[in-house]
Coordinates of C-alpha atoms and ligand atoms in Angstrom, one line a residue:
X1 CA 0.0 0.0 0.0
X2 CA 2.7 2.3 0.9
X3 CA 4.5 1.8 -2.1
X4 CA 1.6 2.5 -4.6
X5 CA 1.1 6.0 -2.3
X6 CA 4.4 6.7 -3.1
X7 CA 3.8 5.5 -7.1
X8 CA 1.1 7.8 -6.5
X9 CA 2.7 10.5 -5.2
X10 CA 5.6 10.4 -7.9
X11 CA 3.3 10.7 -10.6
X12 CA 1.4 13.6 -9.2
X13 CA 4.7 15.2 -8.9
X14 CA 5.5 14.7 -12.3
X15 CA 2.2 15.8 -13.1
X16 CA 2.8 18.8 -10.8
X17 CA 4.5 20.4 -14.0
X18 CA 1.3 20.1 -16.1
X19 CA -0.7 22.4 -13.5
X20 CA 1.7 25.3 -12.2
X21 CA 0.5 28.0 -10.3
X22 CA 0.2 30.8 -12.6
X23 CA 0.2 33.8 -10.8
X24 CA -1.4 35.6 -13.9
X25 CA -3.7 38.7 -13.5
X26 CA -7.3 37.6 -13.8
X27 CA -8.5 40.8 -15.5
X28 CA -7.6 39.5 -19.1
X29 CA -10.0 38.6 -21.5
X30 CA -12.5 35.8 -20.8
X31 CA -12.7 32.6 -23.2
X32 CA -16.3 33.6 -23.4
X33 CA -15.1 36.5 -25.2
X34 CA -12.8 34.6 -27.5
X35 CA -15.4 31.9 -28.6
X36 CA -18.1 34.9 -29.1
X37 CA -15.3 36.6 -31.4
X38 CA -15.0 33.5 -33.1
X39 CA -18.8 32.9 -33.6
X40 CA -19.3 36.5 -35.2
X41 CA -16.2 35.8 -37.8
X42 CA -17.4 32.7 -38.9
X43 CA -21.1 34.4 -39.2
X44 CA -19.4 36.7 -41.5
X45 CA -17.2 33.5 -43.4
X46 CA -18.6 33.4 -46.8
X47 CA -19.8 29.8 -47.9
X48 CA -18.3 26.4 -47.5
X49 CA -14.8 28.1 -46.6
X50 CA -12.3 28.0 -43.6
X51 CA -10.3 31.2 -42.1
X52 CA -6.7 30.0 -41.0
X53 CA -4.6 31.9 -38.6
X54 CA -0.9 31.5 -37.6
X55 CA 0.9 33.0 -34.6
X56 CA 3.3 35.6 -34.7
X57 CA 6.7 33.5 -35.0
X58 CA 9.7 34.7 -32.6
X59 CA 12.1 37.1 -33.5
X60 CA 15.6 37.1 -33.0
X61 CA 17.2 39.7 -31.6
X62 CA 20.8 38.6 -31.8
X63 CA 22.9 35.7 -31.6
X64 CA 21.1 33.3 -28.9
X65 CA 18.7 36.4 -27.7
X66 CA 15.2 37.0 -28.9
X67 CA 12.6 40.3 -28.8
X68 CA 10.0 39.5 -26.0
X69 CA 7.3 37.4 -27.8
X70 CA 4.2 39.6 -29.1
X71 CA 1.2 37.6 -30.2
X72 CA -0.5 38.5 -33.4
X73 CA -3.3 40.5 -32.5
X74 CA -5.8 38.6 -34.9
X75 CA -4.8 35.3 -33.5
X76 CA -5.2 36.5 -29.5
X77 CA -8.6 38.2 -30.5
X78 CA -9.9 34.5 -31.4
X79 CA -8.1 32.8 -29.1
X80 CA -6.2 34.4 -25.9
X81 CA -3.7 31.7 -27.0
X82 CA 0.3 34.1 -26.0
X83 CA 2.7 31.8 -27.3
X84 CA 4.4 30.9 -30.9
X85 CA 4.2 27.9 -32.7
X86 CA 0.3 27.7 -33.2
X87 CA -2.2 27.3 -36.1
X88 CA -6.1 28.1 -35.5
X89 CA -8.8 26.9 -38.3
X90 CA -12.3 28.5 -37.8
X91 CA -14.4 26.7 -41.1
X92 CA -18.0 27.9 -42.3
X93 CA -19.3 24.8 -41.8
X94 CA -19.1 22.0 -39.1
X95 CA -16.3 19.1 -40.2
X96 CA -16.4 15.6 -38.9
X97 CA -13.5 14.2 -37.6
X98 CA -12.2 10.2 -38.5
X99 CA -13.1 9.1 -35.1
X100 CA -16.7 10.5 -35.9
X101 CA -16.4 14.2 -33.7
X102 CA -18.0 17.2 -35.4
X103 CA -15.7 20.2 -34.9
X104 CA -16.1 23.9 -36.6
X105 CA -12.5 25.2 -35.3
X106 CA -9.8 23.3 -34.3
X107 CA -6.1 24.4 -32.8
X108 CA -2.4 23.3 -32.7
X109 CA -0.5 24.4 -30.3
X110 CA 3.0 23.8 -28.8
X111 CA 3.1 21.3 -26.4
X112 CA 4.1 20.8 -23.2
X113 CA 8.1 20.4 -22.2
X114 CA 9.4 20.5 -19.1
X115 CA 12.6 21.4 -20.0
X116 CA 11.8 24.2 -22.8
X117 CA 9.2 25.5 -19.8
X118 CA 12.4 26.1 -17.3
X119 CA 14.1 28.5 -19.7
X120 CA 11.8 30.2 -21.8
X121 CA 8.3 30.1 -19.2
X122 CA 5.2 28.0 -19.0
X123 CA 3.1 26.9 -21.6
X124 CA -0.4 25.6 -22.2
X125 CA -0.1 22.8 -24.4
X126 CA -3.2 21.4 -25.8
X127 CA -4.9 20.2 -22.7
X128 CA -4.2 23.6 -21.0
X129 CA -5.8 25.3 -24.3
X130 CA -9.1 23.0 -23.4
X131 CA -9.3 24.1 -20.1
X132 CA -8.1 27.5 -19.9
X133 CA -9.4 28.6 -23.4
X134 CA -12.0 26.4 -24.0
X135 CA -11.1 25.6 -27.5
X136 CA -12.1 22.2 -27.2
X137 CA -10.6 20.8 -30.3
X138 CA -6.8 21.7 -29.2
X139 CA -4.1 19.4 -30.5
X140 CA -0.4 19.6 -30.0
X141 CA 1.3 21.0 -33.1
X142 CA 3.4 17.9 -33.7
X143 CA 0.2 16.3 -35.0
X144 CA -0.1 18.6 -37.4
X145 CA 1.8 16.9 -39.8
X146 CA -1.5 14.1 -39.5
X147 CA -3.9 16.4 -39.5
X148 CA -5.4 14.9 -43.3
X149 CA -8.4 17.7 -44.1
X150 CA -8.8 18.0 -47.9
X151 CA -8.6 21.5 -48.2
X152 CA -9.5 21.3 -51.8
X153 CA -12.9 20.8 -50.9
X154 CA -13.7 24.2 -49.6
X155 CA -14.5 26.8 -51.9
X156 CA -12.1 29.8 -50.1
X157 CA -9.4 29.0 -47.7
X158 CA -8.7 32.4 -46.2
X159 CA -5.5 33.9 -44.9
X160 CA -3.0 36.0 -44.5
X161 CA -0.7 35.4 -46.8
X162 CA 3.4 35.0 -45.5
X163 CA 5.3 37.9 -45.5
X164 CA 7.3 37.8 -42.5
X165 CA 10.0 35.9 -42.4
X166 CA 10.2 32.5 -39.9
X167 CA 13.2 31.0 -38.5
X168 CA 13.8 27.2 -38.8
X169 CA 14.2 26.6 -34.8
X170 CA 17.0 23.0 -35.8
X171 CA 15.6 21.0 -32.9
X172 CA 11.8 21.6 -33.5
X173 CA 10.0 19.9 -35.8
X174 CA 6.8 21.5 -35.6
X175 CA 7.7 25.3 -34.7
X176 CA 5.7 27.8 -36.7
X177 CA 8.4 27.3 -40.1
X178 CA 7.3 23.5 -40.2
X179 CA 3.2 24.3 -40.0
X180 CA 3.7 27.0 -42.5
X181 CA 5.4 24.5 -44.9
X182 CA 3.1 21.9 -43.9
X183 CA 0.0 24.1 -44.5
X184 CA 1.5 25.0 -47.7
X185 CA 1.6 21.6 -48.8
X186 CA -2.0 20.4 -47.6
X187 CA -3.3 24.0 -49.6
X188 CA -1.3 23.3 -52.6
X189 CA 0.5 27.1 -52.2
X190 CA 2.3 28.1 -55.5
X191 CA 5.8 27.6 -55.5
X192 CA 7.9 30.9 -56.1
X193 CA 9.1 29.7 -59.5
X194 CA 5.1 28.9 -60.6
X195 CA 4.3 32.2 -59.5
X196 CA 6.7 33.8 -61.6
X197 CA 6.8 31.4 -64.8
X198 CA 3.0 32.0 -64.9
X199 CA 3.2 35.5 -63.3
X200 CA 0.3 35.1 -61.6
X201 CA -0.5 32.3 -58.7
X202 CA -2.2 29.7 -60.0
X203 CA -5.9 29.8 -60.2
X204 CA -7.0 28.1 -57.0
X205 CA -9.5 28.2 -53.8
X206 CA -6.4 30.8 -52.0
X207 CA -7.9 34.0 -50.7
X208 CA -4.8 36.1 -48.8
X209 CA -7.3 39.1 -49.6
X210 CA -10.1 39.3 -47.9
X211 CA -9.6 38.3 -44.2
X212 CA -8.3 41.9 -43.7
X213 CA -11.5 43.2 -44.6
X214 CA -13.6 40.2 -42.5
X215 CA -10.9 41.3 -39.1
X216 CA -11.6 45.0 -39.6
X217 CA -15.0 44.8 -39.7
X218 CA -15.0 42.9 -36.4
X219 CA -11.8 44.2 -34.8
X220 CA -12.8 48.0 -35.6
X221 CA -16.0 47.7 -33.2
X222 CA -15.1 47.3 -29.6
X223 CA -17.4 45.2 -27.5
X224 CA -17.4 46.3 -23.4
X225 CA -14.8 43.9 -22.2
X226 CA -12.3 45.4 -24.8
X227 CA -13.4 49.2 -23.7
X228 CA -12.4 48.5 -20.3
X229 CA -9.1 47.5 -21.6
X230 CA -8.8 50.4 -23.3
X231 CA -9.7 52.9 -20.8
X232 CA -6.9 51.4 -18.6
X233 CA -4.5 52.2 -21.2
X234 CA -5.4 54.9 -21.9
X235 CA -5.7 56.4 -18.3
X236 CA -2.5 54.9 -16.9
X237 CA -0.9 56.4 -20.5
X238 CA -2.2 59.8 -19.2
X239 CA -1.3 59.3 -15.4
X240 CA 1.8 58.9 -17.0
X241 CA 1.9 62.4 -19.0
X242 CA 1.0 64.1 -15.7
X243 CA 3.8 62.9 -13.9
X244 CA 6.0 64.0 -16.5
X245 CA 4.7 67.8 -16.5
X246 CA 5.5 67.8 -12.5
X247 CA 9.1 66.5 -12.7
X248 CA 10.4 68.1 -15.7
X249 CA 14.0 69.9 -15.4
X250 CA 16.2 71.8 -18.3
X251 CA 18.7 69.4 -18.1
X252 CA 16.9 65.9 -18.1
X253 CA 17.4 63.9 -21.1
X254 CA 14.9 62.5 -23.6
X255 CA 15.7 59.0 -22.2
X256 CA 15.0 59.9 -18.7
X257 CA 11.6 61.2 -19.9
X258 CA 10.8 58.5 -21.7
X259 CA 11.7 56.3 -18.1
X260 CA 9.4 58.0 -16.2
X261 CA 6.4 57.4 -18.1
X262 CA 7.4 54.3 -18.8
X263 CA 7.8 53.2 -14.9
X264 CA 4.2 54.8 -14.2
X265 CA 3.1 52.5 -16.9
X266 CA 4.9 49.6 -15.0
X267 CA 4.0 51.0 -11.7
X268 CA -0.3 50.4 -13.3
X269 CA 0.8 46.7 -14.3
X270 CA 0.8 47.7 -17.9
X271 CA 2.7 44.3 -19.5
X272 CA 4.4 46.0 -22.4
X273 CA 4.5 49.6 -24.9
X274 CA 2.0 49.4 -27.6
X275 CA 4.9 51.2 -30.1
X276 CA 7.8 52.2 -29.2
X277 CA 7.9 55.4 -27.0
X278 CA 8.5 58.9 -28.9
X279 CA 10.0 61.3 -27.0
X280 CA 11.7 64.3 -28.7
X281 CA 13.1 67.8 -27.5
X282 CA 13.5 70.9 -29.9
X283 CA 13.7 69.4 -33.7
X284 CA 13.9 65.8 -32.8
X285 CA 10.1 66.3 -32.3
X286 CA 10.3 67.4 -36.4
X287 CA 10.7 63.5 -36.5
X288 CA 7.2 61.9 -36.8
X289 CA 8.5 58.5 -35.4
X290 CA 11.4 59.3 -33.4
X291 CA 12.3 56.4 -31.4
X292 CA 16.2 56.7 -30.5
X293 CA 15.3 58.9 -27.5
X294 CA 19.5 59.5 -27.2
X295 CA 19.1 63.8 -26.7
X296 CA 21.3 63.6 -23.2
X297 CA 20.2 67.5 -22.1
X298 CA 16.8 69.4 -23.0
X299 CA 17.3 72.9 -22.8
X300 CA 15.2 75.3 -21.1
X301 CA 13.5 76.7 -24.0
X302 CA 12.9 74.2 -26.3
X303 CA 9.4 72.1 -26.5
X304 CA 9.4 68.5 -25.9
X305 CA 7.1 66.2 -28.0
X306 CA 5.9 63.1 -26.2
X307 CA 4.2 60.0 -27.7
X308 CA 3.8 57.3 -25.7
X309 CA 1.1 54.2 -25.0
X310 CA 0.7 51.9 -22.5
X311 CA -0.2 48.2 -23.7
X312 CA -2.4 46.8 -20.7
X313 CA -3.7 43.1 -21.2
X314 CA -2.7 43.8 -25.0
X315 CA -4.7 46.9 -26.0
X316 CA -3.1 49.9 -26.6
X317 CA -3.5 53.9 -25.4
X318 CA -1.6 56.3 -28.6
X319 CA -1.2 59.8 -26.9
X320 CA 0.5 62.8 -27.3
X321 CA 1.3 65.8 -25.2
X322 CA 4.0 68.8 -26.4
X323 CA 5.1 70.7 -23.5
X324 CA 7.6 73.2 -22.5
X325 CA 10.5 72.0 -21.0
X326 CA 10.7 75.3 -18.4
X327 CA 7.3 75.2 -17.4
X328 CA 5.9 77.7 -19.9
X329 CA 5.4 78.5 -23.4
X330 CA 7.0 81.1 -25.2
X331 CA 4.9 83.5 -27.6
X332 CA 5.4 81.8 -30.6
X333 CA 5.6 78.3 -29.3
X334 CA 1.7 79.2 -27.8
X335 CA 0.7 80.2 -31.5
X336 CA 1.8 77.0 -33.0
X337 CA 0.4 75.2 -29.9
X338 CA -3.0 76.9 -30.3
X339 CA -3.3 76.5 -33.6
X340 CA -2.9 72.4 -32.9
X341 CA -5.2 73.0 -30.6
X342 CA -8.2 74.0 -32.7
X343 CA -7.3 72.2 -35.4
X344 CA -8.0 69.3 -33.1
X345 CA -10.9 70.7 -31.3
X346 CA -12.4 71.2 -34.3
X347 CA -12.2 67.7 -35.3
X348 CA -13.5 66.6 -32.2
X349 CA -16.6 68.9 -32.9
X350 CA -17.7 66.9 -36.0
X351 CA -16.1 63.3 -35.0
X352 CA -19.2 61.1 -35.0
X353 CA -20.7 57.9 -36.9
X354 CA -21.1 58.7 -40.2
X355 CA -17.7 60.5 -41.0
X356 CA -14.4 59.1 -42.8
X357 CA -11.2 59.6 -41.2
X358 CA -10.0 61.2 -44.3
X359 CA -13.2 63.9 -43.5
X360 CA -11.7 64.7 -40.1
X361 CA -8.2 65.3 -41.5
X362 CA -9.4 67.6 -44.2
X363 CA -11.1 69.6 -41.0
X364 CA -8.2 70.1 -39.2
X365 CA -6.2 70.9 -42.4
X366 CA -8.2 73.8 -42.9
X367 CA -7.9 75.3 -39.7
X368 CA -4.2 74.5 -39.9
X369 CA -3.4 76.0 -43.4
X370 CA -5.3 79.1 -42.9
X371 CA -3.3 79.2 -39.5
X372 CA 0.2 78.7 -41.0
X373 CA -0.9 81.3 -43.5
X374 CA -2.1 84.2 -40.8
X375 CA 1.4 83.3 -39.4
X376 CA 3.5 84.0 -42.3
X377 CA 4.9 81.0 -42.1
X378 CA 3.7 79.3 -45.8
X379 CA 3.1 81.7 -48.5
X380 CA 1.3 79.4 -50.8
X381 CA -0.8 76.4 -51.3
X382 CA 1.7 74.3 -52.0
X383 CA 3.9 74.4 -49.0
X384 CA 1.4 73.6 -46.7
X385 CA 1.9 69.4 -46.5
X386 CA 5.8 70.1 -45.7
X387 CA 4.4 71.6 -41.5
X388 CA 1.7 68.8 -41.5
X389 CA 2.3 65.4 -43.3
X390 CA 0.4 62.8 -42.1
X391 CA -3.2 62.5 -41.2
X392 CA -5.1 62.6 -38.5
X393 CA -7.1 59.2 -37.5
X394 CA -6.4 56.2 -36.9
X395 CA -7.8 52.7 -35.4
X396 CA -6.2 51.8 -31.3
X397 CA -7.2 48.3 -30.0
X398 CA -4.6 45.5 -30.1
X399 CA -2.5 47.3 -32.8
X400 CA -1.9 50.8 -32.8
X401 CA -2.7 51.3 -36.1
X402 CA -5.8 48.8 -35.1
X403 CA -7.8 47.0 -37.8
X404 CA -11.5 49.0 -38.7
X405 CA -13.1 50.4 -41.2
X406 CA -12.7 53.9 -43.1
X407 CA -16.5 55.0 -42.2
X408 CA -16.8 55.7 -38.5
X409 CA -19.6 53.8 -36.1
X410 CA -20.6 54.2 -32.8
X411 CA -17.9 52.1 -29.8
X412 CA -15.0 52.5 -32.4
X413 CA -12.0 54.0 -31.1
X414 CA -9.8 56.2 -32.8
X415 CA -7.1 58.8 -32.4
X416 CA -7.4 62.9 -33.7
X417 CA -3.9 64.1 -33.8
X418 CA -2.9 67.2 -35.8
X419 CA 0.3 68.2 -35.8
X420 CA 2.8 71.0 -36.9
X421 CA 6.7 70.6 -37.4
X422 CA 8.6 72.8 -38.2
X423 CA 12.6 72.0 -38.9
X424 CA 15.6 73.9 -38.9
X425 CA 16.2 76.1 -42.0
X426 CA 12.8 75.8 -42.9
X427 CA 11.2 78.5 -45.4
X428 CA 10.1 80.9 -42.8
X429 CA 11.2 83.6 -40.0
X430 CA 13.8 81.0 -37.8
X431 CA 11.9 82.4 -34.8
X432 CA 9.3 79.6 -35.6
X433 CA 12.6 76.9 -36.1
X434 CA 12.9 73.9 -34.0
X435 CA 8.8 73.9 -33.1
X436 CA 7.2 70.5 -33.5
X437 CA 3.5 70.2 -31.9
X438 CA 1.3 67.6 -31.6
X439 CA -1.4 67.1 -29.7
X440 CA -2.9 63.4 -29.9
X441 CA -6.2 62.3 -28.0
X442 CA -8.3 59.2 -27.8
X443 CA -11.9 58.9 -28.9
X444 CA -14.5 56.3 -28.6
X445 CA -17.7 56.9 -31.1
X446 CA -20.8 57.4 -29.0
X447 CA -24.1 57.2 -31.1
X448 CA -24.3 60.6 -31.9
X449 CA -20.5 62.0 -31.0
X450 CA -17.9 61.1 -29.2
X451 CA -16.3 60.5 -26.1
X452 CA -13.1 62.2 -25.0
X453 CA -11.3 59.0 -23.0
X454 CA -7.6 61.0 -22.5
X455 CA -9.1 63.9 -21.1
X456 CA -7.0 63.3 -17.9
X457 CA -3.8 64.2 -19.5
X458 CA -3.9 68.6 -19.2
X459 CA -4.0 69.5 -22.7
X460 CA -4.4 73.2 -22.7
X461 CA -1.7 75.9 -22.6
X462 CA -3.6 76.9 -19.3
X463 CA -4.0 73.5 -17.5
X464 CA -0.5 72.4 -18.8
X465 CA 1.3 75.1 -17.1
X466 CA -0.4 74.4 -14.4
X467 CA 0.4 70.6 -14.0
X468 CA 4.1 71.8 -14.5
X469 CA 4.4 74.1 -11.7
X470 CA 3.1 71.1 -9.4
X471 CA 6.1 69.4 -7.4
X472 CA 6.7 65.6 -8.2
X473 CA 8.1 62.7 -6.1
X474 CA 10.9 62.4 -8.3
X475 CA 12.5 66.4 -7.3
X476 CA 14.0 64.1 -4.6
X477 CA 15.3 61.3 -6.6
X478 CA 18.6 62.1 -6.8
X479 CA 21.6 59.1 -8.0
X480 CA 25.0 59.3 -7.1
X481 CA 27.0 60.8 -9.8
X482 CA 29.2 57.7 -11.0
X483 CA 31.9 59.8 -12.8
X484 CA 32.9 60.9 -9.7
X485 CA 35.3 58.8 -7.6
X486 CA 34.2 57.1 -5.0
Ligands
LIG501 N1 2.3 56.7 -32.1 C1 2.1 56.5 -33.5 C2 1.0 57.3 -34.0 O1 0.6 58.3 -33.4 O2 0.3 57.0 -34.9
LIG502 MN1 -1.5 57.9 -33.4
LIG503 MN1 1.0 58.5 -31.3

């Protein structure tokens, strides 16, 4: 008896790897939420066709290093699955399996491995995926291989098609290069050389074009549980702003900025950035993406730009504040600031279901141009994309640049952010040199307007300088200076 307690006992041990304590936050999204996702795309499948999905493969950052894994947003939106090496297959119609099972999705997933699980974290595996996920038919992607569907039958097999590119991993045999190749073989995918002997793919049932369309259309609408993502990110993205206005010195550099913010995103439990953070004193805020962040002292009178967004349980905040680094604008940087200013608040005016994207960038054009113009600063017509060159709007959600479509509808979620840059040696009086603005907010679509969710970041010249004359925690945080000797 003893000794089958202790058989018993051994085994449970053993088991004792295939049910570790997570410690996980509880406040992601429910598998109700995935299945419910997955129910509305295949509503919207068109007939006798299946939608496949890979993961985001790993990326190598150098030598034995890799980036920290991201999901592909598509492929957590249907699943809540977090790790590589996974295939998901949601078909139109019900399928029935050899052994007799009807199934309408089905996944493959890496499995479990103790050893792979001490160095690189836990994982799932397919039981895990049952339980955790409720995707019922969940498979470890070693059976792949096996997995014998005719895929000729369908009339569409829908996907992405593969543009990134996927590292062999040498001692896996199913990692996300082997389904890819496998999958290719099952579909039939034109070689390279048929696709350019015939110079077009061969005429089969492969559709890489319309799943974008099928993922905006859902994506683009948030349901509740996704808004109160959202409004975390986006509030911890502004508590993060505010901080930054009270402990701002002439003298800090970009990169210190850029740590603050970032630690009050940390300090909120935010996992990750959703883009990398854009901070940029004086002209580097002329760059629209500036990411090097390497400026080592802001001076005193130069504006800094600031575009940062907190990822929290994968959704993403995309704001912007421009403030001066003393504490308080000087004349002309208030004029350009201003002029963002109403550009954007007339935006927000007319930002309701019913309007393009493209509509509420033309607005705030017009207010900019005839702006720049009263300024002196463009003489005509045709200099006026050179101070503001992108537009305005955009999708947030999982991506920054989220999935959605063009015409807006109520419990989207977008950004207004006009903007005006204005380099060294630019075409005007260099008083205006060296001034970048912009001024980016976050918007979900009510039925008949809008709400403004970043509201808690100061956004006027009034309520900025305000914020910046407040003390912070940090005017006490002082290191030791390590050039100095000891
Ligand atoms: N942060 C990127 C953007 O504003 O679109
Ligand atoms: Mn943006
Ligand atoms: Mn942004």
């Amino acid at each position: 008896m003893k000794q089958l307690i202790v058989f018993f006992l051994t085994l449970l041990s053993l088991a004792g790897f295939a049910q570790p304590a997570t410690d996980l936050p509880e406040d992601f999204l429910t598998k109700e939420f995935h299945l419910d996702r997955r129910a509305k795309l295949r509503e919207k499948l068109p007939a006798n066709s299946v939608a496949v999905f890979f993961a985001n493969p790993v990326r190598n950052r150098a030598n034995d290093v890799d980036y920290v894994y991201h999901q592909d947003p598509d492929f957590y939106y249907l699943t809540g699955y977090k790790e590589p090496n996974a295939v998901l297959f949601i078909f139109k119609d019900k399928q029935t399996a050899a052994n007799g099972t009807a199934y309408d999705e089905i996944i493959f997933v890496q499995p479990r491995n103790e050893m792979a699980e001490q160095w690189t974290g836990r994982r799932l595996g397919d039981q895990g995926v049952k339980t955790r996920l409720g995707l019922n038919q969940a498979f470890n992607n070693t059976e792949f291989k096996k997995f014998n569907i005719d895929f000729k039958k369908f009339d569409q097999v829908l996907f992405f098609d593969f543009e990134n590119d996927v590292r062999n991993e040498k001692y896996d045999s199913a990692d996300l290069y082997d389904i890819i190749e496998q999958f290719k073989a099952k579909v039939n995918y034109p070689s390279k050389e048929s696709v350019s002997v015939n110079r077009e793919p061969q005429k089969n049932n492969l559709n890489t074009k319309d799943l974008a369309k099928l993922m905006a259309g859902l994506r683009g609408v948030k349901t509740p549980e996704e808004m109160q993502m959202i409004r975390m990110a986006v509030n911890i993205s502004c508590m993060g702003q505010v901080e930054v206005m009270k402990a701002m010195k002439p003298g800090m550099s970009e990169r210190e900025i850029q740590g603050i913010h970032e630690y009050v995103f940390k300090k909120y439990q935010a996992e990750d950035l959703g883009y990398p953070s854009i901070v940029g004193a004086g002209h580097n805020g002329c760059i629209l993406h500036y990411i090097d962040n390497y400026k080592p002292n802001i001076s005193s009178k130069e504006l800094i730009l600031m575009d940062l967004g907190a990822e929290y349980r994968g959704y993403t905040a995309d704001i912007t504040r421009t403030i001066p680094v003393n504490g308080k604008f000087s004349p002309e940087q208030k004029q350009i600031y201003e002029l963002v200013l109403k550009a954007q608040e007339e935006a927000m005016k007319v930002c309701k279901p019913g309007m393009t994207m493209q509509q509420l960038t033309e607005v705030t054009r017009v207010v900019i141009n005839k702006g720049l113009k009263d300024l002196g600063i463009i003489k005509t017509e045709d200099e006026k994309h050179r101070y503001y060159p992108h537009g305005c709007c955009h999708h947030i959600g999982l991506d920054v640049h989220d999935r959605g479509e063009r015409v807006l509808q109520e419990n989207m979620v977008i950004t207004i952010e006009p903007g005006i840059y204005i380099p060294e040696n630019a075409n005007c009086d260099k008083k205006w040199w060296g001034i970048a603005v912009r001024i980016e907010d976050d918007y979900l679509l009510t039925k008949d307007g809008n709400e403004h969710l970043s509201s808690r970041a100061p956004r006027t010249v009034e309520d900025i300088e305000n914020m910046m004359k407040l003390p912070s925690p940090l005017d006490d945080f002082v290191l030791p200076d390590l050039k100095k000797s000891k």
